Short mmCIF file of C-alpha atoms in Angstrom, two decimals:
data_model
loop_
_atom_site.label_atom_id
_atom_site.label_comp_id
_atom_site.label_asym_id
_atom_site.label_seq_id
_atom_site.Cartn_x
_atom_site.Cartn_y
_atom_site.Cartn_z
CA MET S 1 43.87 44.94 -80.57
CA GLY S 2 41.90 46.62 -77.77
CA GLY S 3 38.55 45.44 -79.06
CA VAL S 4 35.52 44.45 -77.06
CA ALA S 5 36.18 40.75 -76.90
CA PRO S 6 39.47 40.75 -74.94
CA ASP S 7 38.09 43.23 -72.39
CA ARG S 8 34.95 41.31 -71.48
CA GLY S 9 34.99 39.80 -68.05
CA VAL S 10 38.10 41.79 -67.01
CA LYS S 11 37.72 43.81 -63.83
CA ALA S 12 38.34 47.54 -64.18
CA PRO S 13 41.57 48.42 -62.34
CA ASP S 14 40.34 51.91 -61.24
CA GLY S 15 43.90 53.20 -61.40
CA GLY S 16 47.32 52.10 -62.58
CA TRP S 17 47.55 52.53 -66.33
CA GLY S 18 44.02 53.92 -66.19
CA TRP S 19 45.44 57.32 -65.23
CA ALA S 20 47.40 57.38 -68.49
CA VAL S 21 44.17 56.52 -70.32
CA LEU S 22 42.46 59.34 -68.43
CA PHE S 23 45.15 61.81 -69.56
CA GLY S 24 44.69 60.72 -73.18
CA CYS S 25 40.91 61.11 -72.89
CA PHE S 26 41.44 64.57 -71.34
CA VAL S 27 43.45 65.72 -74.37
CA ILE S 28 41.08 64.13 -76.90
CA THR S 29 38.01 65.70 -75.27
CA GLY S 30 39.70 69.08 -75.39
CA PHE S 31 40.53 68.79 -79.08
CA SER S 32 37.07 67.48 -79.99
CA TYR S 33 35.00 70.18 -78.30
CA ALA S 34 37.36 73.18 -78.39
CA PHE S 35 38.73 72.85 -81.92
CA PRO S 36 35.48 73.83 -83.75
CA LYS S 37 35.37 77.01 -81.63
CA ALA S 38 39.10 77.74 -81.98
CA VAL S 39 38.90 77.66 -85.78
CA SER S 40 36.52 80.64 -85.64
CA VAL S 41 39.56 82.84 -84.88
CA PHE S 42 40.57 82.56 -88.57
CA PHE S 43 37.10 83.37 -89.98
CA LYS S 44 37.85 87.06 -90.54
CA GLU S 45 40.87 86.26 -92.72
CA LEU S 46 38.93 83.61 -94.62
CA ILE S 47 36.22 86.15 -95.41
CA LEU S 48 38.79 88.54 -96.88
CA GLU S 49 40.61 85.74 -98.73
CA PHE S 50 37.63 84.06 -100.43
CA HIS S 51 35.16 87.00 -100.47
CA VAL S 52 32.43 85.14 -98.58
CA GLY S 53 30.09 86.08 -95.72
CA TYR S 54 29.94 85.20 -92.04
CA SER S 55 27.28 82.56 -92.62
CA ASP S 56 29.56 80.80 -95.14
CA THR S 57 32.47 80.56 -92.71
CA ALA S 58 30.17 79.48 -89.87
CA TRP S 59 29.46 76.28 -91.81
CA ILE S 60 33.04 75.11 -91.08
CA SER S 61 32.35 74.70 -87.36
CA SER S 62 28.91 73.25 -88.06
CA ILE S 63 30.33 70.57 -90.36
CA VAL S 64 33.01 69.64 -87.80
CA LEU S 65 30.36 69.21 -85.08
CA ALA S 66 28.10 67.30 -87.47
CA MET S 67 30.91 64.85 -88.26
CA LEU S 68 31.79 64.55 -84.57
CA TYR S 69 28.24 63.55 -83.66
CA GLY S 70 26.84 62.09 -86.86
CA THR S 71 29.53 59.46 -87.44
CA GLY S 72 28.84 57.80 -84.09
CA PRO S 73 27.51 54.49 -85.51
CA ILE S 74 30.48 54.24 -87.90
CA CYS S 75 32.89 54.69 -85.00
CA SER S 76 31.03 52.03 -83.01
CA ILE S 77 31.34 49.52 -85.85
CA LEU S 78 35.06 50.22 -86.30
CA VAL S 79 35.74 49.95 -82.56
CA ASN S 80 33.85 46.67 -82.25
CA ARG S 81 35.69 45.31 -85.29
CA TYR S 82 39.27 46.55 -84.86
CA GLY S 83 39.51 47.92 -81.32
CA CYS S 84 40.06 51.37 -79.82
CA ARG S 85 43.80 51.84 -80.28
CA PRO S 86 44.08 51.37 -84.10
CA VAL S 87 40.92 53.42 -84.70
CA MET S 88 42.34 56.32 -82.70
CA MET S 89 45.70 56.14 -84.48
CA VAL S 90 44.01 56.36 -87.88
CA GLY S 91 41.76 59.14 -86.57
CA GLY S 92 44.76 61.19 -85.50
CA ILE S 93 46.24 60.91 -88.98
CA PHE S 94 42.93 61.99 -90.55
CA ALA S 95 42.61 65.00 -88.22
CA SER S 96 46.12 66.20 -88.95
CA ALA S 97 45.94 65.56 -92.69
CA GLY S 98 42.70 67.53 -92.99
CA MET S 99 44.21 70.70 -91.51
CA ILE S 100 47.43 70.36 -93.50
CA MET S 101 45.50 70.02 -96.77
CA ALA S 102 43.27 72.96 -95.77
CA SER S 103 46.36 75.20 -95.62
CA PHE S 104 46.64 74.79 -99.42
CA ALA S 105 42.92 75.45 -100.10
CA THR S 106 41.92 77.74 -102.97
CA SER S 107 38.20 78.08 -102.15
CA ILE S 108 35.87 77.86 -99.19
CA THR S 109 34.53 74.56 -100.56
CA HIS S 110 37.97 73.00 -100.18
CA ILE S 111 37.97 74.01 -96.51
CA TYR S 112 34.53 72.45 -96.08
CA LEU S 113 35.90 69.13 -97.36
CA THR S 114 39.27 69.21 -95.58
CA THR S 115 38.73 70.96 -92.24
CA GLY S 116 35.05 70.11 -91.98
CA VAL S 117 34.78 66.53 -93.26
CA ILE S 118 38.29 65.01 -92.95
CA THR S 119 39.37 66.70 -89.70
CA GLY S 120 35.88 66.27 -88.23
CA LEU S 121 35.97 62.55 -89.03
CA GLY S 122 39.41 62.24 -87.47
CA LEU S 123 38.25 63.90 -84.24
CA ALA S 124 35.20 61.61 -84.16
CA LEU S 125 37.42 58.53 -84.51
CA ASN S 126 39.32 59.72 -81.44
CA PHE S 127 36.54 61.03 -79.21
CA GLN S 128 34.28 57.99 -79.00
CA PRO S 129 37.00 55.30 -78.52
CA ALA S 130 38.60 57.43 -75.78
CA LEU S 131 35.33 57.44 -73.82
CA ILE S 132 34.94 53.69 -74.34
CA MET S 133 38.41 52.97 -72.96
CA LEU S 134 37.80 55.28 -70.00
CA ASN S 135 34.65 53.31 -69.22
CA ARG S 136 36.62 50.05 -69.26
CA TYR S 137 39.45 51.23 -67.02
CA PHE S 138 37.29 52.84 -64.33
CA SER S 139 34.32 51.48 -62.41
CA GLU S 140 34.24 52.68 -58.79
CA LYS S 141 36.06 55.93 -59.65
CA ARG S 142 34.30 56.40 -62.98
CA PRO S 143 32.32 59.56 -62.04
CA LEU S 144 35.55 61.29 -60.99
CA ALA S 145 37.30 60.07 -64.14
CA ASN S 146 34.50 61.38 -66.35
CA GLY S 147 34.60 64.75 -64.60
CA LEU S 148 38.36 65.08 -65.05
CA ALA S 149 38.21 64.00 -68.70
CA ALA S 150 35.37 66.44 -69.43
CA ALA S 151 37.48 69.28 -67.98
CA GLY S 152 39.68 68.98 -71.06
CA SER S 153 37.11 70.93 -73.08
CA PRO S 154 37.33 74.28 -71.22
CA VAL S 155 41.08 73.92 -70.66
CA ALA S 156 41.72 73.39 -74.39
CA LEU S 157 39.38 76.26 -75.26
CA CYS S 158 41.33 78.62 -73.02
CA CYS S 159 44.58 77.51 -74.69
CA LEU S 160 43.64 77.05 -78.36
CA SER S 161 41.82 80.36 -78.82
CA PRO S 162 44.80 82.57 -77.78
CA LEU S 163 47.13 80.25 -79.69
CA GLY S 164 45.02 80.69 -82.81
CA GLN S 165 45.16 84.48 -82.48
CA VAL S 166 48.96 84.40 -82.15
CA LEU S 167 49.34 82.10 -85.16
CA SER S 168 46.99 84.24 -87.23
CA TYR S 169 48.95 87.39 -86.39
CA HIS S 170 52.42 85.95 -87.15
CA TYR S 171 51.79 83.34 -89.89
CA GLY S 172 48.37 84.08 -91.34
CA TRP S 173 45.54 81.58 -91.63
CA ARG S 174 47.51 79.18 -93.84
CA GLY S 175 50.43 78.96 -91.45
CA GLY S 176 48.03 78.69 -88.52
CA PHE S 177 46.21 75.75 -90.14
CA LEU S 178 49.55 74.05 -90.79
CA VAL S 179 50.66 74.39 -87.16
CA LEU S 180 47.30 73.19 -85.86
CA GLY S 181 47.57 70.19 -88.16
CA GLY S 182 50.88 69.26 -86.59
CA LEU S 183 49.37 69.79 -83.13
CA LEU S 184 46.57 67.35 -83.93
CA LEU S 185 49.13 64.59 -84.48
CA ASN S 186 49.15 64.32 -80.68
CA CYS S 187 45.89 62.40 -81.11
CA CYS S 188 48.04 59.47 -82.32
CA VAL S 189 50.06 59.70 -79.10
CA CYS S 190 46.85 59.61 -77.06
CA GLY S 191 45.69 56.63 -79.10
CA ALA S 192 48.91 54.79 -78.28
CA LEU S 193 48.07 55.19 -74.57
CA MET S 194 44.85 53.19 -74.98
CA ARG S 195 46.34 49.83 -74.01
CA PRO S 196 43.72 47.04 -74.03
CA LEU S 197 42.86 45.33 -70.78
CA THR S 198 44.12 41.77 -70.36
CA PRO S 199 42.93 39.22 -67.80
CA PRO S 200 45.33 38.39 -64.93
CA LYS S 201 47.62 35.41 -65.43
CA ARG S 202 46.73 32.20 -63.61
CA LYS S 203 48.62 29.09 -62.71
CA GLY S 204 48.66 26.51 -65.43
CA GLN S 205 47.68 29.09 -68.03
CA ASP S 206 50.33 27.80 -70.44
CA GLN S 207 48.89 24.29 -70.20
CA GLU S 208 45.40 25.60 -70.92
CA ARG S 209 46.72 27.43 -73.98
CA CYS S 210 48.30 24.24 -75.24
CA VAL S 211 45.04 22.37 -74.76
CA GLU S 212 43.10 25.12 -76.54
CA GLU S 213 45.54 25.05 -79.44
CA LYS S 214 45.00 21.32 -79.85
CA LYS S 215 41.21 21.76 -80.07
CA PRO S 216 39.73 21.56 -83.55
CA ALA S 217 38.86 24.74 -85.41
CA VAL S 218 35.16 23.83 -85.34
CA ASP S 219 34.80 25.34 -81.85
CA ALA S 220 36.06 28.73 -83.05
CA ALA S 221 33.68 28.70 -85.98
CA ALA S 222 30.76 27.72 -83.77
CA ALA S 223 31.45 30.54 -81.28
CA PRO S 224 29.03 33.47 -81.62
CA LYS S 225 30.48 36.54 -83.33
CA ALA S 226 30.36 39.91 -81.58
CA LYS S 227 27.85 42.36 -83.05
CA LEU S 228 29.39 45.30 -84.85
CA LEU S 229 26.47 47.54 -83.84
CA ASP S 230 24.18 46.30 -81.11
CA PHE S 231 20.66 47.63 -81.73
CA SER S 232 19.32 45.72 -78.74
CA VAL S 233 19.96 48.83 -76.62
CA PHE S 234 16.70 50.22 -78.00
CA LYS S 235 14.88 47.54 -75.99
CA ASP S 236 16.12 49.21 -72.82
CA ARG S 237 13.61 51.77 -71.53
CA GLY S 238 16.33 53.70 -69.75
CA PHE S 239 18.30 54.12 -72.98
CA LEU S 240 15.24 55.32 -74.91
CA ILE S 241 14.38 57.88 -72.21
CA TYR S 242 17.97 59.11 -72.11
CA THR S 243 18.17 59.43 -75.91
CA VAL S 244 14.98 61.48 -76.15
CA ALA S 245 16.01 63.73 -73.27
CA ALA S 246 19.52 64.23 -74.69
CA ALA S 247 18.13 65.21 -78.11
CA ILE S 248 15.86 67.85 -76.54
CA MET S 249 18.69 69.11 -74.31
CA VAL S 250 21.14 69.62 -77.18
CA LEU S 251 18.62 71.90 -78.94
CA GLY S 252 19.24 74.62 -76.37
CA LEU S 253 22.43 73.65 -74.53
CA PHE S 254 24.91 75.22 -77.00
CA VAL S 255 22.87 78.34 -77.78
CA PRO S 256 24.04 80.67 -74.93
CA PRO S 257 27.82 80.19 -75.56
CA VAL S 258 27.23 81.00 -79.24
CA PHE S 259 25.21 84.20 -78.65
CA ILE S 260 26.60 85.54 -75.36
CA VAL S 261 29.29 87.69 -77.03
CA SER S 262 26.80 89.15 -79.51
CA TYR S 263 24.36 89.75 -76.63
CA ALA S 264 27.00 91.80 -74.80
CA LYS S 265 27.84 93.79 -77.92
CA HIS S 266 24.14 94.45 -78.45
CA MET S 267 24.14 96.14 -75.02
CA GLY S 268 26.95 98.46 -76.13
CA THR S 269 29.90 96.60 -74.55
CA ASP S 270 33.27 96.80 -76.31
CA ASP S 271 34.78 93.77 -78.06
CA THR S 272 37.44 93.00 -75.44
CA ARG S 273 35.04 92.92 -72.50
CA SER S 274 32.51 90.95 -74.54
CA ALA S 275 35.08 88.26 -75.38
CA LEU S 276 36.05 88.14 -71.69
CA LEU S 277 32.64 86.59 -70.92
CA LEU S 278 33.62 83.35 -72.66
CA SER S 279 36.85 83.25 -70.66
CA ILE S 280 34.90 83.62 -67.42
CA LEU S 281 32.53 80.86 -68.49
CA GLY S 282 35.40 78.54 -69.41
CA PHE S 283 37.34 79.24 -66.21
CA ILE S 284 34.35 78.33 -64.03
CA ASP S 285 33.69 75.28 -66.19
CA ILE S 286 37.22 73.95 -65.54
CA PHE S 287 36.55 73.57 -61.81
CA ALA S 288 32.86 72.67 -62.05
CA ARG S 289 33.35 69.42 -63.98
CA PRO S 290 35.82 67.63 -61.63
CA THR S 291 33.87 68.83 -58.58
CA CYS S 292 30.64 67.43 -59.98
CA GLY S 293 32.46 64.17 -60.73
CA VAL S 294 33.50 63.90 -57.07
CA ILE S 295 29.93 64.54 -55.90
CA ALA S 296 28.51 61.99 -58.36
CA GLY S 297 30.92 59.36 -57.02
CA LEU S 298 29.56 59.52 -53.46
CA SER S 299 27.93 56.30 -52.29
CA TRP S 300 24.51 57.85 -51.65
CA VAL S 301 24.53 59.97 -54.83
CA ARG S 302 25.74 57.48 -57.44
CA PRO S 303 22.58 55.28 -57.44
CA ARG S 304 20.59 58.50 -58.06
CA CYS S 305 22.92 59.88 -60.73
CA VAL S 306 20.05 60.22 -63.22
CA TYR S 307 18.24 62.64 -60.94
CA LEU S 308 21.44 64.61 -60.32
CA PHE S 309 21.78 64.94 -64.09
CA SER S 310 18.16 66.15 -64.28
CA PHE S 311 18.89 68.73 -61.56
CA ALA S 312 21.93 69.95 -63.52
CA MET S 313 19.78 70.46 -66.62
CA ILE S 314 17.09 72.30 -64.62
CA PHE S 315 19.83 74.48 -63.13
CA ASN S 316 21.19 75.22 -66.60
CA GLY S 317 17.80 75.95 -68.15
CA THR S 318 16.71 78.18 -65.28
CA THR S 319 19.97 80.12 -65.59
CA ASP S 320 19.24 80.73 -69.28
CA ILE S 321 15.74 81.98 -68.51
CA LEU S 322 16.92 84.34 -65.77
CA GLY S 323 19.86 85.49 -67.90
CA SER S 324 17.48 86.63 -70.60
CA PHE S 325 16.40 89.49 -68.29
CA ALA S 326 19.96 90.87 -67.96
CA LYS S 327 20.18 94.64 -68.48
CA ASP S 328 23.89 95.41 -68.25
CA TYR S 329 27.37 93.87 -68.44
CA ASN S 330 27.64 93.07 -64.71
CA GLU S 331 24.49 90.97 -64.85
CA LEU S 332 25.90 89.09 -67.81
CA VAL S 333 29.04 88.31 -65.76
CA VAL S 334 26.85 86.83 -63.01
CA PHE S 335 24.97 84.86 -65.66
CA CYS S 336 28.24 83.43 -67.05
CA ILE S 337 29.34 82.33 -63.57
CA PHE S 338 26.15 80.36 -62.91
CA PHE S 339 25.99 79.11 -66.48
CA GLY S 340 29.59 77.86 -66.20
CA VAL S 341 28.72 75.86 -63.08
CA SER S 342 25.58 74.31 -64.57
CA TYR S 343 27.21 73.72 -67.96
CA GLY S 344 30.11 71.94 -66.27
CA MET S 345 27.72 69.73 -64.30
CA VAL S 346 25.91 68.70 -67.47
CA GLY S 347 29.19 68.01 -69.27
CA ALA S 348 30.53 65.87 -66.43
CA LEU S 349 27.37 63.77 -66.05
CA GLN S 350 26.01 63.19 -69.54
CA PHE S 351 28.24 60.22 -70.44
CA GLU S 352 28.43 58.94 -66.86
CA VAL S 353 24.64 58.50 -66.85
CA LEU S 354 24.75 56.70 -70.21
CA MET S 355 27.45 54.33 -68.92
CA THR S 356 25.34 53.59 -65.86
CA ILE S 357 22.24 52.83 -67.94
CA VAL S 358 23.65 50.52 -70.64
CA GLY S 359 26.76 49.04 -68.97
CA THR S 360 30.25 48.44 -70.29
CA GLU S 361 29.56 45.85 -73.01
CA LYS S 362 26.87 47.87 -74.83
CA PHE S 363 28.38 51.30 -74.28
CA SER S 364 30.35 51.29 -77.55
CA SER S 365 27.15 50.84 -79.56
CA ALA S 366 24.98 53.03 -77.33
CA ILE S 367 27.19 56.12 -77.51
CA GLY S 368 27.35 55.90 -81.30
CA LEU S 369 23.57 55.81 -81.63
CA VAL S 370 23.09 58.61 -79.09
CA LEU S 371 25.61 60.86 -80.86
CA LEU S 372 23.81 60.25 -84.17
CA VAL S 373 20.53 61.49 -82.67
CA GLU S 374 22.28 64.46 -81.06
CA ALA S 375 23.88 65.37 -84.40
CA MET S 376 20.46 66.09 -85.85
CA ALA S 377 19.61 68.30 -82.89
CA VAL S 378 22.95 70.15 -83.09
CA LEU S 379 22.26 71.06 -86.72
CA VAL S 380 18.77 72.31 -85.85
CA GLY S 381 19.32 74.09 -82.50
CA PRO S 382 21.65 77.08 -83.12
CA PRO S 383 20.29 77.84 -86.64
CA SER S 384 16.73 77.88 -85.26
CA ALA S 385 17.81 80.31 -82.55
CA GLY S 386 19.45 82.46 -85.23
CA ARG S 387 16.26 82.59 -87.25
CA LEU S 388 14.29 83.56 -84.15
CA LEU S 389 16.79 86.37 -83.55
CA ASP S 390 16.46 87.58 -87.15
CA PHE S 391 12.70 87.62 -86.80
CA THR S 392 12.39 89.29 -83.38
CA HIS S 393 15.74 91.18 -83.05
CA ASN S 394 15.55 90.43 -79.32
CA TYR S 395 18.08 88.22 -77.52
CA GLN S 396 15.68 87.70 -74.62
CA TYR S 397 13.50 85.31 -76.63
CA VAL S 398 16.56 83.35 -77.79
CA PHE S 399 17.79 82.70 -74.24
CA MET S 400 14.27 81.94 -72.96
CA LEU S 401 13.72 79.39 -75.74
CA ALA S 402 17.04 77.69 -74.98
CA GLY S 403 16.24 77.54 -71.26
CA CYS S 404 12.77 76.07 -71.85
CA GLU S 405 14.22 73.34 -74.08
CA VAL S 406 16.80 72.29 -71.48
CA VAL S 407 14.25 72.31 -68.64
CA THR S 408 11.88 70.20 -70.76
CA ALA S 409 14.64 67.65 -71.31
CA ALA S 410 15.27 67.48 -67.55
CA LEU S 411 11.58 66.89 -66.81
CA VAL S 412 11.36 64.16 -69.45
CA LEU S 413 14.37 62.34 -68.00
CA ALA S 414 13.36 62.64 -64.34
CA VAL S 415 9.63 61.94 -64.66
CA CYS S 416 9.94 59.06 -67.12
CA SER S 417 12.75 57.46 -65.12
CA PHE S 418 10.63 57.64 -61.96
CA LEU S 419 7.48 56.26 -63.60
CA PHE S 420 8.75 53.68 -66.07
CA ILE S 421 12.04 52.43 -64.61
CA LYS S 422 11.45 49.90 -61.85
CA LYS S 423 13.95 49.62 -59.06
CA LYS S 424 15.83 46.37 -59.17
CA GLU S 425 15.52 44.31 -55.99
CA PRO S 426 18.79 43.17 -54.47
CA GLU S 427 19.62 39.76 -55.85
CA LEU S 428 20.68 36.96 -53.51
CA PRO S 429 24.09 35.48 -54.18
CA PRO S 430 23.81 32.37 -56.37
CA LEU S 431 24.30 28.98 -54.77
CA LYS S 432 27.62 27.42 -55.61
CA GLU S 433 27.08 24.16 -57.43
CA PRO S 434 29.50 21.34 -56.63
CA PRO S 435 31.82 20.14 -59.39
CA PRO S 436 30.49 17.44 -61.75
CA GLU S 437 32.69 14.78 -60.09
CA GLU S 438 31.15 15.41 -56.64
CA MET S 439 27.64 15.46 -58.12
CA GLN S 440 28.25 12.07 -59.75
CA ALA S 441 29.64 10.63 -56.48
CA LEU S 442 26.58 11.85 -54.56
CA LYS S 443 24.23 10.24 -57.09
CA GLU S 444 26.08 6.93 -56.86
CA ALA S 445 26.00 7.03 -53.04
CA GLN S 446 22.28 7.74 -53.13
CA GLU S 447 21.64 4.77 -55.42
CA GLU S 448 23.68 2.44 -53.13
CA GLU S 449 21.75 3.55 -50.02
CA GLY S 450 18.45 3.03 -51.84
CA GLN S 451 19.48 -0.51 -52.86
CA GLU S 452 20.50 -1.40 -49.26
CA GLU S 453 17.21 -0.13 -47.86
CA GLY S 454 15.27 -2.06 -50.50
CA ALA S 455 17.08 -5.27 -49.40
CA GLY S 456 15.77 -4.86 -45.84
CA THR S 457 18.99 -3.83 -44.11
CA SER S 458 19.09 -0.86 -41.76
CA PRO S 459 21.88 0.95 -39.95
CA THR S 460 22.45 0.13 -36.27
CA SER S 461 23.74 2.52 -33.65
CA GLY S 462 26.21 1.36 -30.93
CA SER S 463 25.47 -1.72 -28.79
CA ALA S 464 21.78 -0.89 -28.40
CA SER S 465 19.49 -3.03 -30.47
CA HIS S 466 17.82 -0.04 -32.00
CA SER S 467 17.04 -0.82 -35.63
CA THR S 468 14.61 0.52 -38.19
CA THR S 469 13.50 -1.96 -40.78
CA THR S 470 11.94 -1.12 -44.07
CA PRO S 471 8.91 -3.06 -45.28
CA SER S 472 9.80 -5.48 -48.00
CA GLY S 473 7.05 -4.21 -50.26
CA SER S 474 8.06 -0.57 -50.02
CA THR S 475 9.63 1.14 -52.97
CA SER S 476 13.24 2.22 -52.42
CA PRO S 477 14.17 5.81 -53.22
CA ALA S 478 16.78 4.58 -55.68
CA SER S 479 14.01 3.78 -58.15
CA SER S 480 13.36 7.49 -58.63
CA PRO S 481 16.59 9.52 -58.42
CA ALA S 482 16.11 12.91 -56.78
CA PRO S 483 18.09 16.10 -57.37
CA VAL S 484 21.43 16.60 -55.67
CA ALA S 485 20.02 19.08 -53.13
CA GLU S 486 17.37 16.56 -51.97
CA ALA S 487 20.01 13.82 -51.67
CA ILE S 488 22.12 16.01 -49.40
CA THR S 489 19.10 16.91 -47.23
CA THR S 490 18.05 13.24 -46.89
CA LYS S 491 21.56 12.22 -45.93
CA VAL S 492 21.72 14.87 -43.20
CA GLU S 493 18.34 13.80 -41.75
CA VAL S 494 19.38 10.13 -41.65
CA GLU S 495 22.53 11.10 -39.74
CA LYS S 496 20.56 13.24 -37.26
CA GLU S 497 18.03 10.51 -36.24
CA PRO S 498 20.50 8.08 -34.51
CA LYS S 499 22.08 11.00 -32.64
CA GLU S 500 18.72 12.15 -31.26
CA GLU S 501 17.84 8.61 -30.12
CA GLU S 502 21.17 8.22 -28.33
CA GLU S 503 20.66 11.52 -26.49
CA GLN S 504 17.21 10.40 -25.29
CA LYS S 505 18.66 7.10 -23.99
CA GLU S 506 21.40 8.90 -22.07
CA GLU S 507 18.82 11.17 -20.42
CA GLU S 508 16.70 8.12 -19.35
CA LEU S 509 19.77 6.38 -17.84
CA ASN S 510 20.88 9.51 -15.96
CA THR S 511 17.47 10.17 -14.33
CA PRO S 512 17.09 8.12 -11.05
CA ALA S 513 14.01 5.85 -11.03
CA GLN S 514 12.01 6.03 -7.77
CA GLY S 515 9.72 3.04 -7.07
CA GLY S 516 10.24 1.70 -10.53
CA GLY S 517 7.35 3.74 -11.86
CA ALA S 518 7.62 6.37 -14.40
CA ASN S 519 5.04 8.56 -12.64
CA THR S 520 6.66 8.27 -9.20
CA PRO S 521 7.76 11.65 -7.94
CA GLN S 522 11.47 12.07 -7.56
CA VAL S 523 12.77 12.78 -4.02
CA GLU S 524 15.99 14.59 -3.64
CA PRO S 525 18.39 13.06 -1.02
CA GLU S 526 18.83 15.05 2.17
CA SER S 527 22.20 16.54 2.71
CA SER S 528 24.17 15.10 5.60
CA LEU S 529 25.04 17.54 8.30
#
């Protein structure tokens, strides 16, 4: 079923079918992040159709994002219970059905329920399992895989936004929603690619299966059940630090892409050139994410991936602060270039760092809890920036606030990780214990030797009458059995003693005795001429 249990203990292949999983995750990431922005193309027609305002239509994207982030724990429970593949298949059906039903909507409330809730839930049921499967299929190449999968967001944004404009022009918003609903059925295809990992076949595996089938059902009932949502991740300091830092980061991370077009129009730039800023940002983002994934996969960078993530956030926040002082369109273009690089770095590293902190087994629960916390911040961040803009009528304060929030998150992550996360010392490889049969044989041999020594017998070496007798009143070691390691050491020492005595005898026989005395100096024979 692709659940957690079958994948435990299976080594990540770092290739093979994993590249198909990576392609599916690339498509799912693009739909999940780009779709809420692509729907905004139809907002103008929705305003004319239902006689509502811009704030009313903006709630559609907000609800989709809230469902994408807020349903994280539900997705974790479903994945741990049923596996990734069936959850993604059902999610694809939900995402498509929501858009198809929205094409028949008669009020803006219907679109909230269909596009916002149903389609948002379907995208959430695809996004989280895709990341979990990517984590299982890649280990050594995981930073590169995360960077390539994250590149799906800007690629899909560059494709879906023009597609939405074409559909709106030819078929209207209802026909556009219907076509997008059919396009979202590809999520089911991506879900079908998420084949669960299976352990390699071994010799005699069929015999073991037969033996396991003959075992009573009591063993299966006594086996511990996997937790549907593992809250033990909150005991990990690294996870707590990451969660707090991610919540602060999300407050300001999505603010510049939302307000950059309005900022350009506020300067007097026309609509076409203002919209071009998002295209520049997305184009730079496409190349920044895979490149950052390659850098994060280097041997000397990967152990310090947390600090690279902190640097990416500082880079992003500083770019926001400097961009707030832009005076013309050219300066905004430069801002979008640097923001695209830093935004791509953050997008490529955020889930890679989480995977590194919690590991593969707890990642399915950890990402659900983190997304739930981020959902609250997503709902607070952009609206708070909008209120600040309404109060001050100055975009400079909005960008400065966003930059300060991202920089604060970077400092929290870097400083707390340095102070409160201890470096793990390299562990020595565990000693291989002998099989139970050998351990039993060693114990029996030890008991026999102890009984022989207690009887007064001693081993002799060669023809020399060199014997070591044991006092009759001494206690034999068999009376108090020692561990296996001590038995092996004692046996080796007993074997070494006769060898050392024989070597000493050979040296005494080889040295010529002069005058029969031990202290007589040895005289070397003169060589005959």
